[in-house]
Tab-separated table of C-alpha atoms in Angstrom:
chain	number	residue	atom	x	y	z
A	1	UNK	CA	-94.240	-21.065	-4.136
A	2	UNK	CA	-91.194	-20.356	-6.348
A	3	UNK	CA	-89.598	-23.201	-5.636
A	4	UNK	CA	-88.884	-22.419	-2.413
A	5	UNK	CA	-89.714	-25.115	0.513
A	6	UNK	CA	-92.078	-23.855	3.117
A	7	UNK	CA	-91.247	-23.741	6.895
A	8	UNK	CA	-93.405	-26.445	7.828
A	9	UNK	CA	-93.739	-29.635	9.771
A	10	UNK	CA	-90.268	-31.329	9.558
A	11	UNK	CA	-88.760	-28.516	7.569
A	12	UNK	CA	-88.926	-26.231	9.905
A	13	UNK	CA	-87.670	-28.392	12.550
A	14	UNK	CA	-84.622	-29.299	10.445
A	15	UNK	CA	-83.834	-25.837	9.449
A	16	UNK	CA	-84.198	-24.989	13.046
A	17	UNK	CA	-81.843	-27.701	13.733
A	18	UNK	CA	-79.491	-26.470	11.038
A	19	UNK	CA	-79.651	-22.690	12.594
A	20	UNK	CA	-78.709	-24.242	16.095
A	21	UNK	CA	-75.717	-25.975	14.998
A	22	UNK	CA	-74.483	-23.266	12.987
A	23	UNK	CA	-74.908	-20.840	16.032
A	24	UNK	CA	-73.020	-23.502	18.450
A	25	UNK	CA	-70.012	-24.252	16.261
A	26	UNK	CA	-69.577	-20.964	14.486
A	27	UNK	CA	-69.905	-23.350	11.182
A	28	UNK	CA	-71.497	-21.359	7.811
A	29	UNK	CA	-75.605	-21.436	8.010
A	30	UNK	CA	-76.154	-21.532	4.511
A	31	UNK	CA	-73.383	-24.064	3.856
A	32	UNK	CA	-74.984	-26.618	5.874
A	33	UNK	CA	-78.555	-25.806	4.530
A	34	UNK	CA	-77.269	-26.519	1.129
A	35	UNK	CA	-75.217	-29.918	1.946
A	36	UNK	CA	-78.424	-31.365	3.808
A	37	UNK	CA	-80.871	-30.342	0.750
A	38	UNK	CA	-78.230	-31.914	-1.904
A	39	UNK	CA	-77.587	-35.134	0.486
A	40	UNK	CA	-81.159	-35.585	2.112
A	41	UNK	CA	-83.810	-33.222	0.778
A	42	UNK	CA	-83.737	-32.333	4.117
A	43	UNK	CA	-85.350	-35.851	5.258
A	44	UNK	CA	-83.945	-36.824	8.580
A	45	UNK	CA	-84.608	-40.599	7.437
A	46	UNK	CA	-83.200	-40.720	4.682
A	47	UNK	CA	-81.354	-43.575	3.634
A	48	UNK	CA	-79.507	-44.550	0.480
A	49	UNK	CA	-80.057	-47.725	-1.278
A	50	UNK	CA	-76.685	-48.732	-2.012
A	51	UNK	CA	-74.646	-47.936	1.268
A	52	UNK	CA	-74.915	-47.411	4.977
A	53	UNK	CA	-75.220	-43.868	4.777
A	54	UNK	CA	-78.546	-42.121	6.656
A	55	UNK	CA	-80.171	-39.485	7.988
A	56	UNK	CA	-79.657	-35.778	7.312
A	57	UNK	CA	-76.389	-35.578	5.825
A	58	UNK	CA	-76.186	-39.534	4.760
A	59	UNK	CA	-73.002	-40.531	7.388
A	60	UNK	CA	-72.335	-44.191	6.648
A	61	UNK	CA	-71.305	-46.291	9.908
A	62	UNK	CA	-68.105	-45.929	10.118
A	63	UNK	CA	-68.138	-41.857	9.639
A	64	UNK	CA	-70.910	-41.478	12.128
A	65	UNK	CA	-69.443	-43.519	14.967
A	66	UNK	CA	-65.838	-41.473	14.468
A	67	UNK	CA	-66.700	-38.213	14.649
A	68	UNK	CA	-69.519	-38.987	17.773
A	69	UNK	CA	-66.600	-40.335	19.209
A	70	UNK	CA	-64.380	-37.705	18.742
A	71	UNK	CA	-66.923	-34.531	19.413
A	72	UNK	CA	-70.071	-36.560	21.127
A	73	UNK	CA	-69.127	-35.832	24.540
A	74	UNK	CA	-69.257	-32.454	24.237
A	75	UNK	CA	-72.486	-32.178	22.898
A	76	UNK	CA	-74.265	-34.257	25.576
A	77	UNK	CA	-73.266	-37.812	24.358
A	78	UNK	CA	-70.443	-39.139	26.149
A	79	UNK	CA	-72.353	-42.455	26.838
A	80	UNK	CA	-72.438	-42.630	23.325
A	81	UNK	CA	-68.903	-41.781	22.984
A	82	UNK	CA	-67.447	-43.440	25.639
A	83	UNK	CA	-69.240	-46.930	24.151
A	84	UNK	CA	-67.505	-46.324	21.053
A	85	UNK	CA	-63.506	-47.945	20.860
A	86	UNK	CA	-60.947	-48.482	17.990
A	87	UNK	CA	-59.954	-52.477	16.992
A	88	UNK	CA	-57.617	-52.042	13.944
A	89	UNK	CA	-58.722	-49.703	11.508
A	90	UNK	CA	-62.488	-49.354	12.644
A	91	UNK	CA	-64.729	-48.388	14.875
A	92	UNK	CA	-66.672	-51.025	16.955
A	93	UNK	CA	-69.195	-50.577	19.978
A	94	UNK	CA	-69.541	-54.311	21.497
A	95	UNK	CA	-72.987	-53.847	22.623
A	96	UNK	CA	-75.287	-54.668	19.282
A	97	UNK	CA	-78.273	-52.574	20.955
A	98	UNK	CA	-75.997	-49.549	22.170
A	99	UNK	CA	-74.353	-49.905	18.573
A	100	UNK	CA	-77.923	-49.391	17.157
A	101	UNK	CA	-78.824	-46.732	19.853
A	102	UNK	CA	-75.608	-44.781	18.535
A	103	UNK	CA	-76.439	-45.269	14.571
A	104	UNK	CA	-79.721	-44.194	14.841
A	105	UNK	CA	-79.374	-40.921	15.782
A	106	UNK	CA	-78.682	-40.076	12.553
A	107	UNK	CA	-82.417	-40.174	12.349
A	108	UNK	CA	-82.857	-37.353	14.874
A	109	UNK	CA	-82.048	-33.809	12.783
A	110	UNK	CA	-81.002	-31.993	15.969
A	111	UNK	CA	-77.724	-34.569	16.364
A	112	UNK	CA	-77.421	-35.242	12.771
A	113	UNK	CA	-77.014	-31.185	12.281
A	114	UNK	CA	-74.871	-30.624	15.346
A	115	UNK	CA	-72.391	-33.544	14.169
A	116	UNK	CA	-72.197	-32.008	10.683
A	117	UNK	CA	-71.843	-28.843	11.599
A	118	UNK	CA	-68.680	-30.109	13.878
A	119	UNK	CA	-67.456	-32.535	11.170
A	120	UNK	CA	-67.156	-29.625	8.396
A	121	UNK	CA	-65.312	-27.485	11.001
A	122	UNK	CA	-63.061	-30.212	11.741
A	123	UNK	CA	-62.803	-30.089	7.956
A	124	UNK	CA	-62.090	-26.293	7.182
A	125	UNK	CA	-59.152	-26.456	9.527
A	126	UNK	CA	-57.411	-28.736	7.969
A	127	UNK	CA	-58.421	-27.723	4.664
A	128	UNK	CA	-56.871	-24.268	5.271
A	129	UNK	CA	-53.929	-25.569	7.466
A	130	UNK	CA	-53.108	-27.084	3.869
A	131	UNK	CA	-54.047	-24.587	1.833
A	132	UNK	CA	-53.043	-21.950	3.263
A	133	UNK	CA	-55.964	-19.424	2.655
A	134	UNK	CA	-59.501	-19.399	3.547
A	135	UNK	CA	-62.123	-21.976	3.225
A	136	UNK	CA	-64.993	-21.815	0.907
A	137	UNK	CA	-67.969	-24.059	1.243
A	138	UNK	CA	-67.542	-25.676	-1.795
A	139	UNK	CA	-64.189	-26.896	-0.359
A	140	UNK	CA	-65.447	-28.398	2.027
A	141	UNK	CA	-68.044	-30.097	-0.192
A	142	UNK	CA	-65.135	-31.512	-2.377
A	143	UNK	CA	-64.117	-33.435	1.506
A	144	UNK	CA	-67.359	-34.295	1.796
A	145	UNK	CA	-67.771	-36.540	-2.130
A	146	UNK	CA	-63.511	-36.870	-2.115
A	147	UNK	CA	-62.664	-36.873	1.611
A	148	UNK	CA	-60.117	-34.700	3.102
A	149	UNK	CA	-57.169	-36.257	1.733
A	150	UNK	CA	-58.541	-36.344	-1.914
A	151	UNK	CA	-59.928	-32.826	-1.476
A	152	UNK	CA	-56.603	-31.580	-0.393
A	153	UNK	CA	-55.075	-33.447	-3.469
A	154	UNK	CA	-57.938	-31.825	-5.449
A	155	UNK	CA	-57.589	-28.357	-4.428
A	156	UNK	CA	-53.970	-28.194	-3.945
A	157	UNK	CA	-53.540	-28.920	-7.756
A	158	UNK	CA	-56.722	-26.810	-9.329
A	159	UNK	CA	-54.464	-23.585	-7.233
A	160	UNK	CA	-51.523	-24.605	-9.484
A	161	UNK	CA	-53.141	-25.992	-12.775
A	162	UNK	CA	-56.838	-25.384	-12.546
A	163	UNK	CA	-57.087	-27.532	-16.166
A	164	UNK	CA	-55.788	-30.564	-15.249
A	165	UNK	CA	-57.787	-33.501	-15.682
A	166	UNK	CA	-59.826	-34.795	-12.832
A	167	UNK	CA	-60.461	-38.750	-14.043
A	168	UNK	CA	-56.679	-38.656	-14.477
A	169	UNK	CA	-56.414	-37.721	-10.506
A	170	UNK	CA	-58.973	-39.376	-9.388
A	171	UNK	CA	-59.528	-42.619	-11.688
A	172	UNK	CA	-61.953	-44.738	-9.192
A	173	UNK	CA	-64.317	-41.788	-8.024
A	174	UNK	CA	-64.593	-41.435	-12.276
A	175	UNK	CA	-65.496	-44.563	-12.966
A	176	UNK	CA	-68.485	-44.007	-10.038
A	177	UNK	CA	-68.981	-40.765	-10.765
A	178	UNK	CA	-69.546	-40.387	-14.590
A	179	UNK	CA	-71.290	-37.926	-15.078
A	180	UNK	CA	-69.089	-35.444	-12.731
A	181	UNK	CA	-66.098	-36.317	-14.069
A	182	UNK	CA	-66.851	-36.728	-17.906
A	183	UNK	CA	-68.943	-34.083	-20.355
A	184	UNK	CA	-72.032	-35.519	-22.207
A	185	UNK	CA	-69.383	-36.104	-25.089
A	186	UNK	CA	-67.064	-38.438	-23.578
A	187	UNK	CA	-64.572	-35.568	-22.663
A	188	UNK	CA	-62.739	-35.497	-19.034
A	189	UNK	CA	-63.553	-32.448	-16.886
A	190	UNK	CA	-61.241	-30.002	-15.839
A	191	UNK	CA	-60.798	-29.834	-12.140
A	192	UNK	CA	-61.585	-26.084	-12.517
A	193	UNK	CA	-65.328	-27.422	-14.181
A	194	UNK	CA	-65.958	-29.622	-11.535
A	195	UNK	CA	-65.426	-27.401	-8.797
A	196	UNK	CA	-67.810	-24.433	-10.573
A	197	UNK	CA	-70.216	-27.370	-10.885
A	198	UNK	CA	-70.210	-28.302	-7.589
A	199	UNK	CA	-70.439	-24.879	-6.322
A	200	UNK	CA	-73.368	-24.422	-8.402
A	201	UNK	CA	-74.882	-27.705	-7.213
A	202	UNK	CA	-74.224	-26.583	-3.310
A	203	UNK	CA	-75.766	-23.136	-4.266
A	204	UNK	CA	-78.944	-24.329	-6.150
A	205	UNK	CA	-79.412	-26.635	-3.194
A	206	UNK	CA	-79.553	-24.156	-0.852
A	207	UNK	CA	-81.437	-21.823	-2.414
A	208	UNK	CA	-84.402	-24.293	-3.338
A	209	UNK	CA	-84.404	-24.221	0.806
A	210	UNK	CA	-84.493	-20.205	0.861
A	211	UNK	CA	-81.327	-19.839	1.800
A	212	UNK	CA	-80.008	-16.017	2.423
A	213	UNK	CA	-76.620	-16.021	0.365
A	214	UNK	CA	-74.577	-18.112	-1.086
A	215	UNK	CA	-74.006	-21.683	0.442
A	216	UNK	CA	-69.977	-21.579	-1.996
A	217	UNK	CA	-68.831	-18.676	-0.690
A	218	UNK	CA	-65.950	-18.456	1.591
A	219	UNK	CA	-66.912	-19.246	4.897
A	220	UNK	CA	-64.208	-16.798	7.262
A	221	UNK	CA	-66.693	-13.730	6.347
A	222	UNK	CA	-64.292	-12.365	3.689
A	223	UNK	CA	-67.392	-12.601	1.266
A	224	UNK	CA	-68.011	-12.975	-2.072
A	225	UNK	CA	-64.949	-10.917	-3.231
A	226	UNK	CA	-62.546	-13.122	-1.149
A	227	UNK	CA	-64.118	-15.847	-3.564
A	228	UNK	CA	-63.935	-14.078	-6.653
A	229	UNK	CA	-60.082	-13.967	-6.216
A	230	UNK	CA	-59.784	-17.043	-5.374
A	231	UNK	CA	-61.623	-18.971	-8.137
A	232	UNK	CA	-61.795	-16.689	-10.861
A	233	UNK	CA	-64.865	-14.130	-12.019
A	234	UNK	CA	-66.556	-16.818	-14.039
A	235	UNK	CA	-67.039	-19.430	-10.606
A	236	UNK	CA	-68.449	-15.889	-8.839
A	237	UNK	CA	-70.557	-14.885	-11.281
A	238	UNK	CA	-72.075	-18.459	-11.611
A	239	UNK	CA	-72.997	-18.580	-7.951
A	240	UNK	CA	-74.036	-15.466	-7.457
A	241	UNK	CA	-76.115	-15.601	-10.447
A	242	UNK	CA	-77.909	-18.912	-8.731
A	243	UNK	CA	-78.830	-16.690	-5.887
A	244	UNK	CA	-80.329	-13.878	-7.583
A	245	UNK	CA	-82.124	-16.329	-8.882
A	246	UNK	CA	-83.484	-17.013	-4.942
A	247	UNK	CA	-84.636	-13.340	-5.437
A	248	UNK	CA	-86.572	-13.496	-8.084
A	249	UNK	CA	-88.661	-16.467	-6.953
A	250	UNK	CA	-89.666	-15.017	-3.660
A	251	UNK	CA	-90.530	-11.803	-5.233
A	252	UNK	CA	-89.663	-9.708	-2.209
A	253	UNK	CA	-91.798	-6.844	-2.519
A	254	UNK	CA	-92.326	-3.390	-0.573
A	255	UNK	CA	-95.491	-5.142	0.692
A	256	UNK	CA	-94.024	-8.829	1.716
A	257	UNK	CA	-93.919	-10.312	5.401
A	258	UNK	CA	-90.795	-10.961	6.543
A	259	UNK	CA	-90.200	-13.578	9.445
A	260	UNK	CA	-88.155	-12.366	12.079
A	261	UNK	CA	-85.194	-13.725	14.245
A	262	UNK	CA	-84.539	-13.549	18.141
A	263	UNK	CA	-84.139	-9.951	19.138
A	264	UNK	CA	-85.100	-8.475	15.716
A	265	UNK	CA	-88.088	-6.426	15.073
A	266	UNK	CA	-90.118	-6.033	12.134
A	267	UNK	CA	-88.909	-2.947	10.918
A	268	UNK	CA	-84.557	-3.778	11.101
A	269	UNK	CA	-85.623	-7.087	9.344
A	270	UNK	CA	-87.425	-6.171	6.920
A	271	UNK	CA	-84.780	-3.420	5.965
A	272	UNK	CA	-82.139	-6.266	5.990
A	273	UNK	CA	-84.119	-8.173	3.510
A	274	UNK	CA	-84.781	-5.512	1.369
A	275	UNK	CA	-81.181	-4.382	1.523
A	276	UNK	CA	-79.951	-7.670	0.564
A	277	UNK	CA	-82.626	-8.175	-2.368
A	278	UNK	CA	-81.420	-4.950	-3.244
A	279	UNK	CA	-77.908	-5.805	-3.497
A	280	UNK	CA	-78.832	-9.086	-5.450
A	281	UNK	CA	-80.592	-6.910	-7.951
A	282	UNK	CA	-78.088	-4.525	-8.558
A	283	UNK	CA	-75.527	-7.581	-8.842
A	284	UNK	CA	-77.950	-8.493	-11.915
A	285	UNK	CA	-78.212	-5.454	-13.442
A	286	UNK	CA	-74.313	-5.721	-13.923
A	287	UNK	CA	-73.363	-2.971	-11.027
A	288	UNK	CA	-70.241	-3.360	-9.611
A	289	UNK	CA	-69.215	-4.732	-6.105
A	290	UNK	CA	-67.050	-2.542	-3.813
A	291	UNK	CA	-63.804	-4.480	-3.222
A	292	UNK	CA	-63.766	-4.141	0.393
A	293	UNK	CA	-67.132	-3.013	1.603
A	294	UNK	CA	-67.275	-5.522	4.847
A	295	UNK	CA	-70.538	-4.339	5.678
A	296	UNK	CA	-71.938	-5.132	2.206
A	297	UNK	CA	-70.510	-8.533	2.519
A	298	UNK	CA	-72.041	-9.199	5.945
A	299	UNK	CA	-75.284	-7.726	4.590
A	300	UNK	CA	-75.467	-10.977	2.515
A	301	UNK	CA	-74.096	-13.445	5.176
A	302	UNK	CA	-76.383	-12.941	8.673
A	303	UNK	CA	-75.510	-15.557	11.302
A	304	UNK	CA	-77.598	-17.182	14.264
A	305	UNK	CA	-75.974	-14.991	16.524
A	306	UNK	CA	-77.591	-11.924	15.594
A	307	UNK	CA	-81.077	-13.735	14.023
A	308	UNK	CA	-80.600	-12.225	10.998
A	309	UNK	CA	-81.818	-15.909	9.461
A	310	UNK	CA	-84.701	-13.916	7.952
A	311	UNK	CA	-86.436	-16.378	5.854
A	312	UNK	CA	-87.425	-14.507	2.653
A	313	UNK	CA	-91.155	-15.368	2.472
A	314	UNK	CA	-93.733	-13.769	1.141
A	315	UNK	CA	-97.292	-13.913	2.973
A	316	UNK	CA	-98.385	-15.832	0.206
A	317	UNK	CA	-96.408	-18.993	1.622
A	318	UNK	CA	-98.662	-19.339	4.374
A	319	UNK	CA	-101.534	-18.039	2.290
């Protein structure tokens, strides 16, 4: 199957789940695709071995109950909300069995998603409050591993000094985190290296998930040009490279199936997915990309709203 996942059994229902908070927050498809694949494999019961963290998109305790306590209500929790209070620096629900009641749906993909999905918003606005630019989704995968305040740190100075040494900034995630923040040779990554490898991490993610652009790119529909500026032509070139890569293990053909979304017919999504393979191609073959061609841009980057999530599959998948 190319190394793409079929839609099947609890995959489906995740990525469905994914789709649904993406079209209820506004928050990037493929971005949230990619951060459940790298966190969970896109197992809603997951759990790690050496923390708290479960589910989905591994929230630990303490991150789950905050943010259902801050955006459960208005998602159809508020008992779960309302039975969450602060004591000091933490979060505590006094009931042990409502406490469990309100960890464990972490478990269930459709909460676990929508909770993300809000989480990372919550995220980008601060991130680009700070910044003061647009948000990519690898930004707001450096909150998710650094948390906010690290991330702003983080991006702040790769803006200003993009080869400055990451162990030196961040000492204690280093001395976790070897092999992200140190070469095979000892040597201390830039902060400009581990972003690119990060972005290529959320990007291969996604894409082993058939993801339909790139899950790095920036997420206020500026495109891939928008990210190109912003982190230089070699981070661009490596993500989009990782997609076309996408392309050439479906093998999207003049004769392939495509699935279509709400509203769509056959024929308009078909011609989106062969427009967008197109595009991918031609980005291999070395053409160039129009600077400001919005409709190019959105070519690459559907959303839920207009059920353009047309999951490149050949027949063969179900085959």
């Amino acid at each position: 199957m190319g190394g793409v996942v079929a839609l099947t059994g609890n995959v489906d229902r995740v990525r469905t789940a994914i789709a649904n908070a993406s079209r209820s927050t506004g928050m990037d498809f493929d971005y949230l695709l990619g951060q459940a694949q790298l966190e969970s494999g896109l197992n809603p019961g997951a759990r790690a071995g050496t923390s708290s963290a479960t589910g989905l998109y591994q929230f630990v305790d303490q991150s789950w109950l905050g943010i259902v306590k801050q955006h459960g209500a208005q998602n159809g929790l508020g008992w779960a909300s309302n039975a969450i209070t602060r004591s000091g620096n933490r979060w505590v629900v006094s009931d042990p069995q409502m406490k469990s009641a309100i960890l464990n749906l972490r478990n269930n993909p459709e909460v676990s998603a929508t909770m993300a999905a809000n989480f990372a918003s919550d995220n980008q606005a601060s991130l680009e409050s700070s910044l003061g630019r647009g948000a990519t989704g690898t930004d707001l995968y450096m909150a998710h591993f650094l948390g906010l305040a690290g991330a702003k740190s983080f991006l702040q100075t790769m803006q200003s000094n993009p080869g400055a040494s990451g162990a030196a900034m961040f000492p204690a995630a280093a001395r976790a985190n070897r092999s992200i923040f140190y070469d095979a040779g000892g040597n201390a990554r830039s902060l400009s290296d581990i972003y690119q490898r990060f972005a290529a991490k959320l990007d291969k993610g996604a894409a082993k998930v058939g993801a339909t652009s790139l899950a790095s790119d920036a997420l206020d529909g500026s495109g891939a040009t928008a990210f190109a500026k912003a982190y230089g032509t070699s981070a661009f070139e490596t993500a989009r490279a990782n997609f076309a890569s996408l392309a050439a293990q479906t093998g999207l053909g003049p004769n392939a199936e495509v699935i279509t979304g709400s509203g769509d017919t056959s024929r308009t999504a078909a011609d989106w997915a062969k427009a967008a393979l197109a595009r991918v191609n031609g980005a291999q073959a070395g053409a160039a990309m129009p600077a400001a061609d919005a409709s190019a841009v959105n070519l690459l980057r559907p959303t839920p709203d207009n059920a353009r999530l047309a999951y490149l599959m050949l027949a063969s998948l179900g085959a």
